[in-house]
Amino acid sequence: MNSRRDPARWRLVQSALDGLIDLPVHERDAALRTLATQDTALADEVAELLRQLDAPALPECLPTVCLPAEALGDDPAIGTRFGAFVVDARIGEGGSGVVYRAHRDGDYAQTVAIKRIAGARLDLLGTRRLQHERDVLAQLDHPGIVRLIDAGVATDGRPYLALEYVDGLTWDRHVVETHPDAATRLALFLQVCDAVAYAHQRLLVHRDLKPANLMVTRDGQAKLLDYGIAKLLEGDATSTMTRDFGSSLTPAYAAPEQLRGEPVTTATDVHALGLLLYETLCGTHPFRRPGQSAEALQQALREQSAPLLSRQPGLIAMPKSWRQDLERVIAKALDKDASQRYATAHELGDDVRAVRDGRPVRARHATAAYVLRRFIGRHRIAVAASVLAVAALIGTTSWALWQSRVAAEQHARAERRFEDVHHFASQVLFGYHERIRKLSGSMDVQRSIVADALRYLESLQAEAGDEPRLLVDIAEAYLRVGDIQGSSYGPNIGDFVGAARSYDRVADVLATLDHLGVQSSQVTLARANLRSRRADIAHQASQLDVARRLFQEAIAEFEALPEARLNEIDVVVEYTAVLDHYADLLGREGGGSLNEVAAARDQQAKARRIREAALQLHPDDARLRFGRYQSELRDGEYWLGQGDMAQAEAVLSKALATVTALSEQSPDDVFYRYEQALVQSRLVPVRDALGQLDASIVAALQALATTEALLARDPEHDTLQQAVAASAGWAAKQLLKAQRADEAVPIVKRQREIATLRLDAAPDNPEGVSALSVAIRREGDIAEAQGNYRDAIVRHREALALQDRHASLSPDFMQTRNLSLTHIGRNQMKLGDIAGARVTLAQAVGDFEQLVATNPEAPRYRDDLAEVLALSAEAWLASPADRTRAARAADAAFAIWSMDESAGRLSQPAQARRDGLRRALRP
Amino acid sequence: MMRRILVNHARDHAAQKRGDGIELLSLSAAADVSDEGFDLIGLHESLDELAKLDTRQARVVELKFFAGLELTEIADVLDISLATVKRDWTMARLWLSRELAP
């Protein structure tokens, strides 16, 4: 017969049958005959099939143990014997069959519920399984589980279970009718948990936990029914068998793995318990909707997250903390990934108890661990991890917010590809850095964000294993965190030790990558950046040779990058920064040859060129524009150092304009305002040198106001403290110069206050020591201005003592120290202590001469020398006998000033000084 | 899948029947379980053939027979109408009966 082989043929046959099946017999025969005239073969086949209609060889269902479903409707049961029990009444219909109340026939009085297993569900295997399960279930002895008393096959061949008789209501009805409060509902739920946990201990999974399988006795004891379909975990666990006893075919209480036909575990029961808890608390199933198709329900179970309890109008009243914690517990119980749920009902029960008792729930920590652990494994969690970072950005430790976002994100992006994740994670890590950079939030918040970030990175690192792309991300993240902790080139929280440690971490990760043989431009970049950080640190610690070498190495690595990379904005920003920092080193070092300054200029110029080129392509990029500002600032400082004040003023004004524009565009970016203050204070000496004293005071006071405002928002911030101290110093200096000493008094007090604070926080920091010494110097200046020369001398000696500590570290430190001598000498003169002045000034001259000799390219040291020579000359002039010495000193001063004049850089004050000296020398 | 297990058992059982007795099931009452010797293996093979002709019809039979689902339940699971399930069941039953008929 063709229809055995050919689907098309079978379809044809079926259409013929369609028309004939429902016809009364004689009409059917007639129709067949008609068909036969058209297609004999077809008619034969159809006829053959139709013959099966009356007595089909295939029964309705498997024989022996099957009953037509309809037959259960009738009720011959009262008085029927089931084993040792006699039926008294029908109690109702359960999921798998009708239930009767029966009594034991015999001396031992016992009431049971007899449950007949509905027909087609017990197959040929069933008899043996029934026995097996009877043995297992008979062991279950728990107040929360309906006890199995007996099981067997009745005389008519139908199997039954004899169960403990429960006098009570089903779960739903109990809740509706008694309307318990939240605490009672939790208590009831815990009873169920305990019962299931008991079974879990015996390796029994229920697989079909739902309200319909739960009863509550009159005494308020919850009872689990239908452990008759429980399955042992040991032995064969082919889950398709669940279908055999499957009463849950509108699978509202199925776990995702059940729907997929995968093996069930205790975690499956946990999922069901989660659904139960949800429904018990708010009266609604989380995924079931009216009018919903089975397919839609299944999809919801597999993919959607449960709506928060708080969204359910039927939620029973309870304390807010309970609700929040319960939402977390439920979320963990309902996790689509079975391995992430509570492993057993016992753990779930524990956490519910924790909620009720006000203890922290495990769900919280587990979810955090989940977040971190899954990052590497499944990628989905990278989103959650990034949300964690975002939460840290917000500075909130609101776990509920974070956790609900995790859930939402994770479900939304379940299949995110690794590259996307990688990209996303980098974006977030970078964004996080930007956020900190903006100095937003108080120091405490920033510290805690940094602490969070470090913890997160540590776990990430532990989990990253050998995944190169993630390792590189981690390296970069540590770099950024390290910068925030203690890079003096940007906002930082003053944790220099922490910064060094973070940079060490970068080195560790890079070593791992090296060990793995990973070579990519990304790794090269990270390495170059690390080197530049180390170079900065070495520079700060005044290990100048080390710093120089590291800078050179870093720059070489940058230059070894492929061209495409070098054009990326990120790379441009980092590379030009390194060039600048190197230039700073070269410019500061002195070292003895003119080349250094020139070399520094070269680096700066290179940086500027690269930035400008990039700005052609990306004119609005804020980081590049900030880079331009850096170039302008350094240019201005160069001219300042060279003594060309006009140029300095012009360039620094440009710098101020650039950074002001950036600040106005990002009003919340506090760092821009900080830089504004920086430029303003740079302008002070420049204007001063141009003879614009009042303008210089204006600039200084502006700078001071800006930095004080910034500091007020964040009083612990080291960089800002530094800025205030510097601004105060400038303001005080200029005010003194303008003979407004009284106005300077409170400012200098502030300056000293801040400097002391900073030094207390970081006692060995040379820069901090210097800053304090400068504050003390200002006090000396005020004293001098007020005519208190003795006080002035005391102050300057105090400053000198501090400066002596680190003078040898760099020429600038030396200069500051030498200046103190100058001040002491001058004050001695004013005091009338000529002898003392001569000694002091002679020493000062000697020290400055040495400084100039070792730093010939630095004009300002010469200016200082000229000044002290002039003072010295004046000291000698006090006694006619020493006129020659005076003349000698004076000549040396004139020589310097002439040099300046021919170079076109003789400042106004210097000219005035020279004239004054000339006058003094005239007989 | 479930079908395979059942059939395996049937094969074993058939093998067993030649030698062993039947176990008693119940504690409280002894009862015989009669086995009418239904040609389960033949059904298994026929179902395989039917599946080649119409997968869904074979599935309907499987679900009805081996999982013991009601027609309405089968309609739910397969996400088809009850009418369709009924027709599938009728047609498949005819076809299979023809195959199994002695």
PDB file of C-alpha atoms in Angstrom, chain A residues 267-513:
ATOM      1  CA  ALA A 267      16.611  23.370  42.497  1.00  0.00           C
ATOM      2  CA  THR A 268      13.517  22.610  40.441  1.00  0.00           C
ATOM      3  CA  ASP A 269      11.546  22.317  43.632  1.00  0.00           C
ATOM      4  CA  VAL A 270      13.138  25.544  44.829  1.00  0.00           C
ATOM      5  CA  HIS A 271      11.797  27.268  41.764  1.00  0.00           C
ATOM      6  CA  ALA A 272       8.336  25.959  42.474  1.00  0.00           C
ATOM      7  CA  LEU A 273       8.652  27.101  46.072  1.00  0.00           C
ATOM      8  CA  GLY A 274       9.616  30.524  44.801  1.00  0.00           C
ATOM      9  CA  LEU A 275       6.449  30.649  42.744  1.00  0.00           C
ATOM     10  CA  LEU A 276       4.479  29.480  45.713  1.00  0.00           C
ATOM     11  CA  LEU A 277       5.937  32.138  47.958  1.00  0.00           C
ATOM     12  CA  TYR A 278       5.227  34.814  45.401  1.00  0.00           C
ATOM     13  CA  GLU A 279       1.658  33.755  44.967  1.00  0.00           C
ATOM     14  CA  THR A 280       1.093  33.323  48.668  1.00  0.00           C
ATOM     15  CA  LEU A 281       2.259  36.851  49.354  1.00  0.00           C
ATOM     16  CA  CYS A 282       0.342  38.654  46.658  1.00  0.00           C
ATOM     17  CA  GLY A 283      -2.320  36.308  45.383  1.00  0.00           C
ATOM     18  CA  THR A 284      -1.112  36.270  41.826  1.00  0.00           C
ATOM     19  CA  HIS A 285       1.040  33.899  39.873  1.00  0.00           C
ATOM     20  CA  PRO A 286       3.975  35.910  38.533  1.00  0.00           C
ATOM     21  CA  PHE A 287       3.663  34.785  34.947  1.00  0.00           C
ATOM     22  CA  ARG A 288       0.122  33.639  34.425  1.00  0.00           C
ATOM     23  CA  ARG A 289      -2.278  36.025  32.740  1.00  0.00           C
ATOM     24  CA  PRO A 290      -5.932  35.642  31.912  1.00  0.00           C
ATOM     25  CA  GLY A 291      -6.504  34.487  28.376  1.00  0.00           C
ATOM     26  CA  GLN A 292      -2.901  33.532  27.982  1.00  0.00           C
ATOM     27  CA  SER A 293      -1.928  30.624  25.773  1.00  0.00           C
ATOM     28  CA  ALA A 294       0.080  27.739  27.113  1.00  0.00           C
ATOM     29  CA  GLU A 295       2.897  28.694  24.816  1.00  0.00           C
ATOM     30  CA  ALA A 296       2.979  32.236  26.144  1.00  0.00           C
ATOM     31  CA  LEU A 297       3.031  30.963  29.697  1.00  0.00           C
ATOM     32  CA  GLN A 298       5.861  28.625  28.922  1.00  0.00           C
ATOM     33  CA  GLN A 299       7.814  31.396  27.314  1.00  0.00           C
ATOM     34  CA  ALA A 300       7.268  33.631  30.294  1.00  0.00           C
ATOM     35  CA  LEU A 301       8.512  30.916  32.598  1.00  0.00           C
ATOM     36  CA  ARG A 302      11.561  30.411  30.504  1.00  0.00           C
ATOM     37  CA  GLU A 303      12.490  33.992  29.810  1.00  0.00           C
ATOM     38  CA  GLN A 304      10.725  36.668  31.774  1.00  0.00           C
ATOM     39  CA  SER A 305      11.527  37.896  35.208  1.00  0.00           C
ATOM     40  CA  ALA A 306       8.808  38.040  37.755  1.00  0.00           C
ATOM     41  CA  PRO A 307       7.286  41.466  38.331  1.00  0.00           C
ATOM     42  CA  LEU A 308       8.349  42.902  41.641  1.00  0.00           C
ATOM     43  CA  LEU A 309       6.098  42.144  44.550  1.00  0.00           C
ATOM     44  CA  SER A 310       5.640  45.826  45.099  1.00  0.00           C
ATOM     45  CA  ARG A 311       3.931  46.050  41.733  1.00  0.00           C
ATOM     46  CA  GLN A 312       1.247  43.562  42.677  1.00  0.00           C
ATOM     47  CA  PRO A 313      -1.888  45.197  43.979  1.00  0.00           C
ATOM     48  CA  GLY A 314      -2.779  42.127  46.009  1.00  0.00           C
ATOM     49  CA  LEU A 315       0.387  42.189  48.058  1.00  0.00           C
ATOM     50  CA  ILE A 316      -0.278  41.555  51.702  1.00  0.00           C
ATOM     51  CA  ALA A 317       0.808  44.349  54.014  1.00  0.00           C
ATOM     52  CA  MET A 318       4.288  43.937  55.400  1.00  0.00           C
ATOM     53  CA  PRO A 319       7.279  45.977  56.527  1.00  0.00           C
ATOM     54  CA  LYS A 320       9.233  47.518  53.676  1.00  0.00           C
ATOM     55  CA  SER A 321      12.418  45.753  54.624  1.00  0.00           C
ATOM     56  CA  TRP A 322      10.633  42.440  54.391  1.00  0.00           C
ATOM     57  CA  ARG A 323       9.298  43.225  50.993  1.00  0.00           C
ATOM     58  CA  GLN A 324      12.690  44.225  49.680  1.00  0.00           C
ATOM     59  CA  ASP A 325      14.405  41.194  51.083  1.00  0.00           C
ATOM     60  CA  LEU A 326      11.644  38.872  49.978  1.00  0.00           C
ATOM     61  CA  GLU A 327      11.900  40.221  46.472  1.00  0.00           C
ATOM     62  CA  ARG A 328      15.545  39.262  46.543  1.00  0.00           C
ATOM     63  CA  VAL A 329      14.822  35.839  47.940  1.00  0.00           C
ATOM     64  CA  ILE A 330      12.174  35.187  45.342  1.00  0.00           C
ATOM     65  CA  ALA A 331      14.431  36.394  42.573  1.00  0.00           C
ATOM     66  CA  LYS A 332      17.087  33.961  43.658  1.00  0.00           C
ATOM     67  CA  ALA A 333      14.616  31.133  43.917  1.00  0.00           C
ATOM     68  CA  LEU A 334      13.239  31.926  40.481  1.00  0.00           C
ATOM     69  CA  ASP A 335      16.552  32.267  38.729  1.00  0.00           C
ATOM     70  CA  LYS A 336      16.304  30.820  35.248  1.00  0.00           C
ATOM     71  CA  ASP A 337      19.630  29.174  35.823  1.00  0.00           C
ATOM     72  CA  ALA A 338      19.078  26.336  38.259  1.00  0.00           C
ATOM     73  CA  SER A 339      22.639  26.438  39.474  1.00  0.00           C
ATOM     74  CA  GLN A 340      22.120  29.965  40.750  1.00  0.00           C
ATOM     75  CA  ARG A 341      19.087  29.268  42.874  1.00  0.00           C
ATOM     76  CA  TYR A 342      19.136  28.071  46.422  1.00  0.00           C
ATOM     77  CA  ALA A 343      20.411  24.552  46.125  1.00  0.00           C
ATOM     78  CA  THR A 344      17.824  23.109  48.457  1.00  0.00           C
ATOM     79  CA  ALA A 345      14.566  24.030  50.089  1.00  0.00           C
ATOM     80  CA  HIS A 346      16.498  24.216  53.329  1.00  0.00           C
ATOM     81  CA  GLU A 347      18.579  27.166  52.141  1.00  0.00           C
ATOM     82  CA  LEU A 348      15.487  28.910  50.865  1.00  0.00           C
ATOM     83  CA  GLY A 349      13.770  28.382  54.185  1.00  0.00           C
ATOM     84  CA  ASP A 350      16.824  29.756  55.958  1.00  0.00           C
ATOM     85  CA  ASP A 351      16.693  32.966  54.017  1.00  0.00           C
ATOM     86  CA  VAL A 352      12.978  33.405  54.579  1.00  0.00           C
ATOM     87  CA  ARG A 353      13.627  32.971  58.278  1.00  0.00           C
ATOM     88  CA  ALA A 354      16.349  35.565  57.999  1.00  0.00           C
ATOM     89  CA  VAL A 355      13.844  38.012  56.536  1.00  0.00           C
ATOM     90  CA  ARG A 356      11.387  37.374  59.294  1.00  0.00           C
ATOM     91  CA  ASP A 357      14.025  37.677  61.987  1.00  0.00           C
ATOM     92  CA  GLY A 358      15.555  40.771  60.455  1.00  0.00           C
ATOM     93  CA  ARG A 359      18.866  39.172  59.630  1.00  0.00           C
ATOM     94  CA  PRO A 360      20.680  39.759  56.349  1.00  0.00           C
ATOM     95  CA  VAL A 361      19.535  37.437  53.622  1.00  0.00           C
ATOM     96  CA  ARG A 362      21.901  35.236  51.747  1.00  0.00           C
ATOM     97  CA  ALA A 363      20.241  36.240  48.517  1.00  0.00           C
ATOM     98  CA  ARG A 364      22.001  39.533  48.616  1.00  0.00           C
ATOM     99  CA  HIS A 365      25.500  38.166  48.832  1.00  0.00           C
ATOM    100  CA  ALA A 366      24.839  35.272  46.584  1.00  0.00           C
ATOM    101  CA  THR A 367      23.690  37.607  43.916  1.00  0.00           C
ATOM    102  CA  ALA A 368      26.833  39.624  44.237  1.00  0.00           C
ATOM    103  CA  ALA A 369      28.908  36.509  43.957  1.00  0.00           C
ATOM    104  CA  TYR A 370      26.762  35.523  41.033  1.00  0.00           C
ATOM    105  CA  VAL A 371      27.496  38.797  39.382  1.00  0.00           C
ATOM    106  CA  LEU A 372      31.189  38.444  39.749  1.00  0.00           C
ATOM    107  CA  ARG A 373      31.455  34.766  39.069  1.00  0.00           C
ATOM    108  CA  ARG A 374      29.391  34.813  35.984  1.00  0.00           C
ATOM    109  CA  PHE A 375      31.248  37.666  34.358  1.00  0.00           C
ATOM    110  CA  ILE A 376      33.807  35.455  32.836  1.00  0.00           C
ATOM    111  CA  GLY A 377      31.785  32.360  32.432  1.00  0.00           C
ATOM    112  CA  ARG A 378      28.719  33.436  30.636  1.00  0.00           C
ATOM    113  CA  HIS A 379      29.225  36.979  29.487  1.00  0.00           C
ATOM    114  CA  ARG A 380      25.678  37.905  30.227  1.00  0.00           C
ATOM    115  CA  ILE A 381      26.827  38.963  33.597  1.00  0.00           C
ATOM    116  CA  ALA A 382      29.224  41.466  32.153  1.00  0.00           C
ATOM    117  CA  VAL A 383      26.168  43.567  31.895  1.00  0.00           C
ATOM    118  CA  ALA A 384      25.394  43.036  35.504  1.00  0.00           C
ATOM    119  CA  ALA A 385      28.981  43.780  36.409  1.00  0.00           C
ATOM    120  CA  SER A 386      28.807  46.957  34.482  1.00  0.00           C
ATOM    121  CA  VAL A 387      25.620  47.781  36.254  1.00  0.00           C
ATOM    122  CA  LEU A 388      27.526  47.218  39.441  1.00  0.00           C
ATOM    123  CA  ALA A 389      30.046  49.724  38.255  1.00  0.00           C
ATOM    124  CA  VAL A 390      27.265  52.079  37.338  1.00  0.00           C
ATOM    125  CA  ALA A 391      25.796  51.664  40.763  1.00  0.00           C
ATOM    126  CA  ALA A 392      29.176  52.470  42.221  1.00  0.00           C
ATOM    127  CA  LEU A 393      29.234  55.538  40.035  1.00  0.00           C
ATOM    128  CA  ILE A 394      25.967  56.677  41.415  1.00  0.00           C
ATOM    129  CA  GLY A 395      27.604  56.263  44.736  1.00  0.00           C
ATOM    130  CA  THR A 396      24.681  54.394  46.073  1.00  0.00           C
ATOM    131  CA  THR A 397      24.854  51.197  47.966  1.00  0.00           C
ATOM    132  CA  SER A 398      21.244  50.510  47.276  1.00  0.00           C
ATOM    133  CA  TRP A 399      21.436  46.846  46.467  1.00  0.00           C
ATOM    134  CA  ALA A 400      17.807  46.592  45.587  1.00  0.00           C
ATOM    135  CA  LEU A 401      18.186  49.138  42.853  1.00  0.00           C
ATOM    136  CA  TRP A 402      21.248  47.397  41.594  1.00  0.00           C
ATOM    137  CA  GLN A 403      19.799  43.992  41.835  1.00  0.00           C
ATOM    138  CA  SER A 404      16.591  44.761  40.066  1.00  0.00           C
ATOM    139  CA  ARG A 405      18.595  46.369  37.314  1.00  0.00           C
ATOM    140  CA  VAL A 406      20.769  43.317  37.146  1.00  0.00           C
ATOM    141  CA  ALA A 407      17.764  41.137  36.724  1.00  0.00           C
ATOM    142  CA  ALA A 408      16.253  43.345  34.074  1.00  0.00           C
ATOM    143  CA  GLU A 409      19.485  43.781  32.171  1.00  0.00           C
ATOM    144  CA  GLN A 410      20.457  40.182  32.392  1.00  0.00           C
ATOM    145  CA  HIS A 411      17.217  39.012  30.971  1.00  0.00           C
ATOM    146  CA  ALA A 412      17.245  41.615  28.305  1.00  0.00           C
ATOM    147  CA  ARG A 413      20.690  40.787  27.103  1.00  0.00           C
ATOM    148  CA  ALA A 414      20.902  37.113  27.669  1.00  0.00           C
ATOM    149  CA  GLU A 415      22.658  36.344  24.456  1.00  0.00           C
ATOM    150  CA  ARG A 416      25.061  39.206  24.247  1.00  0.00           C
ATOM    151  CA  ARG A 417      28.133  38.373  22.314  1.00  0.00           C
ATOM    152  CA  PHE A 418      31.521  38.551  23.917  1.00  0.00           C
ATOM    153  CA  GLU A 419      32.820  41.375  21.805  1.00  0.00           C
ATOM    154  CA  ASP A 420      29.853  43.476  22.718  1.00  0.00           C
ATOM    155  CA  VAL A 421      30.373  42.662  26.335  1.00  0.00           C
ATOM    156  CA  HIS A 422      34.003  43.479  26.132  1.00  0.00           C
ATOM    157  CA  HIS A 423      33.310  46.777  24.477  1.00  0.00           C
ATOM    158  CA  PHE A 424      30.555  47.592  26.866  1.00  0.00           C
ATOM    159  CA  ALA A 425      32.654  46.757  29.878  1.00  0.00           C
ATOM    160  CA  SER A 426      35.457  48.964  28.660  1.00  0.00           C
ATOM    161  CA  GLN A 427      33.068  51.792  28.074  1.00  0.00           C
ATOM    162  CA  VAL A 428      31.749  51.489  31.553  1.00  0.00           C
ATOM    163  CA  LEU A 429      35.164  51.206  33.098  1.00  0.00           C
ATOM    164  CA  PHE A 430      36.216  54.271  31.237  1.00  0.00           C
ATOM    165  CA  GLY A 431      33.072  56.150  32.083  1.00  0.00           C
ATOM    166  CA  TYR A 432      33.660  55.328  35.680  1.00  0.00           C
ATOM    167  CA  HIS A 433      37.040  56.902  35.505  1.00  0.00           C
ATOM    168  CA  GLU A 434      35.615  59.996  33.934  1.00  0.00           C
ATOM    169  CA  ARG A 435      33.141  60.265  36.718  1.00  0.00           C
ATOM    170  CA  ILE A 436      35.782  60.179  39.390  1.00  0.00           C
ATOM    171  CA  ARG A 437      37.859  62.563  37.378  1.00  0.00           C
ATOM    172  CA  LYS A 438      35.125  65.068  37.669  1.00  0.00           C
ATOM    173  CA  LEU A 439      35.657  65.106  41.390  1.00  0.00           C
ATOM    174  CA  SER A 440      32.002  64.642  41.937  1.00  0.00           C
ATOM    175  CA  GLY A 441      30.823  63.627  45.305  1.00  0.00           C
ATOM    176  CA  SER A 442      32.651  63.950  48.534  1.00  0.00           C
ATOM    177  CA  MET A 443      35.975  62.401  49.254  1.00  0.00           C
ATOM    178  CA  ASP A 444      34.261  59.684  51.217  1.00  0.00           C
ATOM    179  CA  VAL A 445      32.124  58.727  48.274  1.00  0.00           C
ATOM    180  CA  GLN A 446      35.113  58.721  46.013  1.00  0.00           C
ATOM    181  CA  ARG A 447      37.118  56.654  48.431  1.00  0.00           C
ATOM    182  CA  SER A 448      34.307  54.150  48.669  1.00  0.00           C
ATOM    183  CA  ILE A 449      33.915  54.064  44.916  1.00  0.00           C
ATOM    184  CA  VAL A 450      37.604  53.393  44.630  1.00  0.00           C
ATOM    185  CA  ALA A 451      37.388  50.715  47.294  1.00  0.00           C
ATOM    186  CA  ASP A 452      34.453  49.139  45.477  1.00  0.00           C
ATOM    187  CA  ALA A 453      36.275  49.286  42.211  1.00  0.00           C
ATOM    188  CA  LEU A 454      39.326  47.633  43.678  1.00  0.00           C
ATOM    189  CA  ARG A 455      37.288  44.848  45.223  1.00  0.00           C
ATOM    190  CA  TYR A 456      35.470  44.329  42.000  1.00  0.00           C
ATOM    191  CA  LEU A 457      38.685  44.306  40.044  1.00  0.00           C
ATOM    192  CA  GLU A 458      40.282  41.856  42.419  1.00  0.00           C
ATOM    193  CA  SER A 459      37.467  39.385  42.038  1.00  0.00           C
ATOM    194  CA  LEU A 460      37.439  39.939  38.342  1.00  0.00           C
ATOM    195  CA  GLN A 461      41.115  39.273  38.202  1.00  0.00           C
ATOM    196  CA  ALA A 462      40.723  36.093  40.171  1.00  0.00           C
ATOM    197  CA  GLU A 463      38.073  34.904  37.770  1.00  0.00           C
ATOM    198  CA  ALA A 464      39.614  36.156  34.570  1.00  0.00           C
ATOM    199  CA  GLY A 465      41.935  33.244  34.403  1.00  0.00           C
ATOM    200  CA  ASP A 466      43.609  33.318  31.077  1.00  0.00           C
ATOM    201  CA  GLU A 467      41.145  35.329  29.068  1.00  0.00           C
ATOM    202  CA  PRO A 468      43.402  37.896  27.409  1.00  0.00           C
ATOM    203  CA  ARG A 469      40.842  40.502  26.490  1.00  0.00           C
ATOM    204  CA  LEU A 470      39.482  40.620  29.974  1.00  0.00           C
ATOM    205  CA  LEU A 471      42.947  40.742  31.453  1.00  0.00           C
ATOM    206  CA  VAL A 472      43.752  43.757  29.350  1.00  0.00           C
ATOM    207  CA  ASP A 473      40.573  45.445  30.483  1.00  0.00           C
ATOM    208  CA  ILE A 474      41.524  44.726  34.043  1.00  0.00           C
ATOM    209  CA  ALA A 475      44.984  46.162  33.512  1.00  0.00           C
ATOM    210  CA  GLU A 476      43.516  49.322  32.083  1.00  0.00           C
ATOM    211  CA  ALA A 477      41.023  49.559  34.877  1.00  0.00           C
ATOM    212  CA  TYR A 478      43.763  49.293  37.488  1.00  0.00           C
ATOM    213  CA  LEU A 479      45.654  52.021  35.703  1.00  0.00           C
ATOM    214  CA  ARG A 480      42.707  54.315  35.923  1.00  0.00           C
ATOM    215  CA  VAL A 481      41.990  53.477  39.512  1.00  0.00           C
ATOM    216  CA  GLY A 482      45.639  54.051  40.327  1.00  0.00           C
ATOM    217  CA  ASP A 483      45.474  57.434  38.665  1.00  0.00           C
ATOM    218  CA  ILE A 484      42.542  58.364  40.775  1.00  0.00           C
ATOM    219  CA  GLN A 485      44.239  57.163  43.875  1.00  0.00           C
ATOM    220  CA  GLY A 486      47.394  59.146  43.438  1.00  0.00           C
ATOM    221  CA  SER A 487      48.388  60.580  40.118  1.00  0.00           C
ATOM    222  CA  SER A 488      49.391  64.181  40.695  1.00  0.00           C
ATOM    223  CA  TYR A 489      48.557  64.943  37.124  1.00  0.00           C
ATOM    224  CA  GLY A 490      44.905  64.784  37.743  1.00  0.00           C
ATOM    225  CA  PRO A 491      42.334  64.730  40.463  1.00  0.00           C
ATOM    226  CA  ASN A 492      43.244  62.155  42.986  1.00  0.00           C
ATOM    227  CA  ILE A 493      42.313  61.141  46.472  1.00  0.00           C
ATOM    228  CA  GLY A 494      45.813  61.394  47.813  1.00  0.00           C
ATOM    229  CA  ASP A 495      46.370  57.701  48.344  1.00  0.00           C
ATOM    230  CA  PHE A 496      49.826  57.479  46.877  1.00  0.00           C
ATOM    231  CA  VAL A 497      50.608  54.167  48.449  1.00  0.00           C
ATOM    232  CA  GLY A 498      47.375  52.767  47.052  1.00  0.00           C
ATOM    233  CA  ALA A 499      48.218  54.137  43.654  1.00  0.00           C
ATOM    234  CA  ALA A 500      51.571  52.429  43.669  1.00  0.00           C
ATOM    235  CA  ARG A 501      49.885  49.203  44.638  1.00  0.00           C
ATOM    236  CA  SER A 502      47.362  49.514  41.852  1.00  0.00           C
ATOM    237  CA  TYR A 503      50.110  50.125  39.381  1.00  0.00           C
ATOM    238  CA  ASP A 504      51.804  47.012  40.705  1.00  0.00           C
ATOM    239  CA  ARG A 505      48.645  45.145  39.899  1.00  0.00           C
ATOM    240  CA  VAL A 506      48.853  46.393  36.379  1.00  0.00           C
ATOM    241  CA  ALA A 507      52.348  44.985  36.219  1.00  0.00           C
ATOM    242  CA  ASP A 508      51.081  41.650  37.535  1.00  0.00           C
ATOM    243  CA  VAL A 509      48.411  41.400  34.907  1.00  0.00           C
ATOM    244  CA  LEU A 510      50.813  42.412  32.182  1.00  0.00           C
ATOM    245  CA  ALA A 511      53.186  39.746  33.397  1.00  0.00           C
ATOM    246  CA  THR A 512      50.398  37.192  33.133  1.00  0.00           C
ATOM    247  CA  LEU A 513      49.658  38.333  29.613  1.00  0.00           C
TER     248      LEU A 513
END
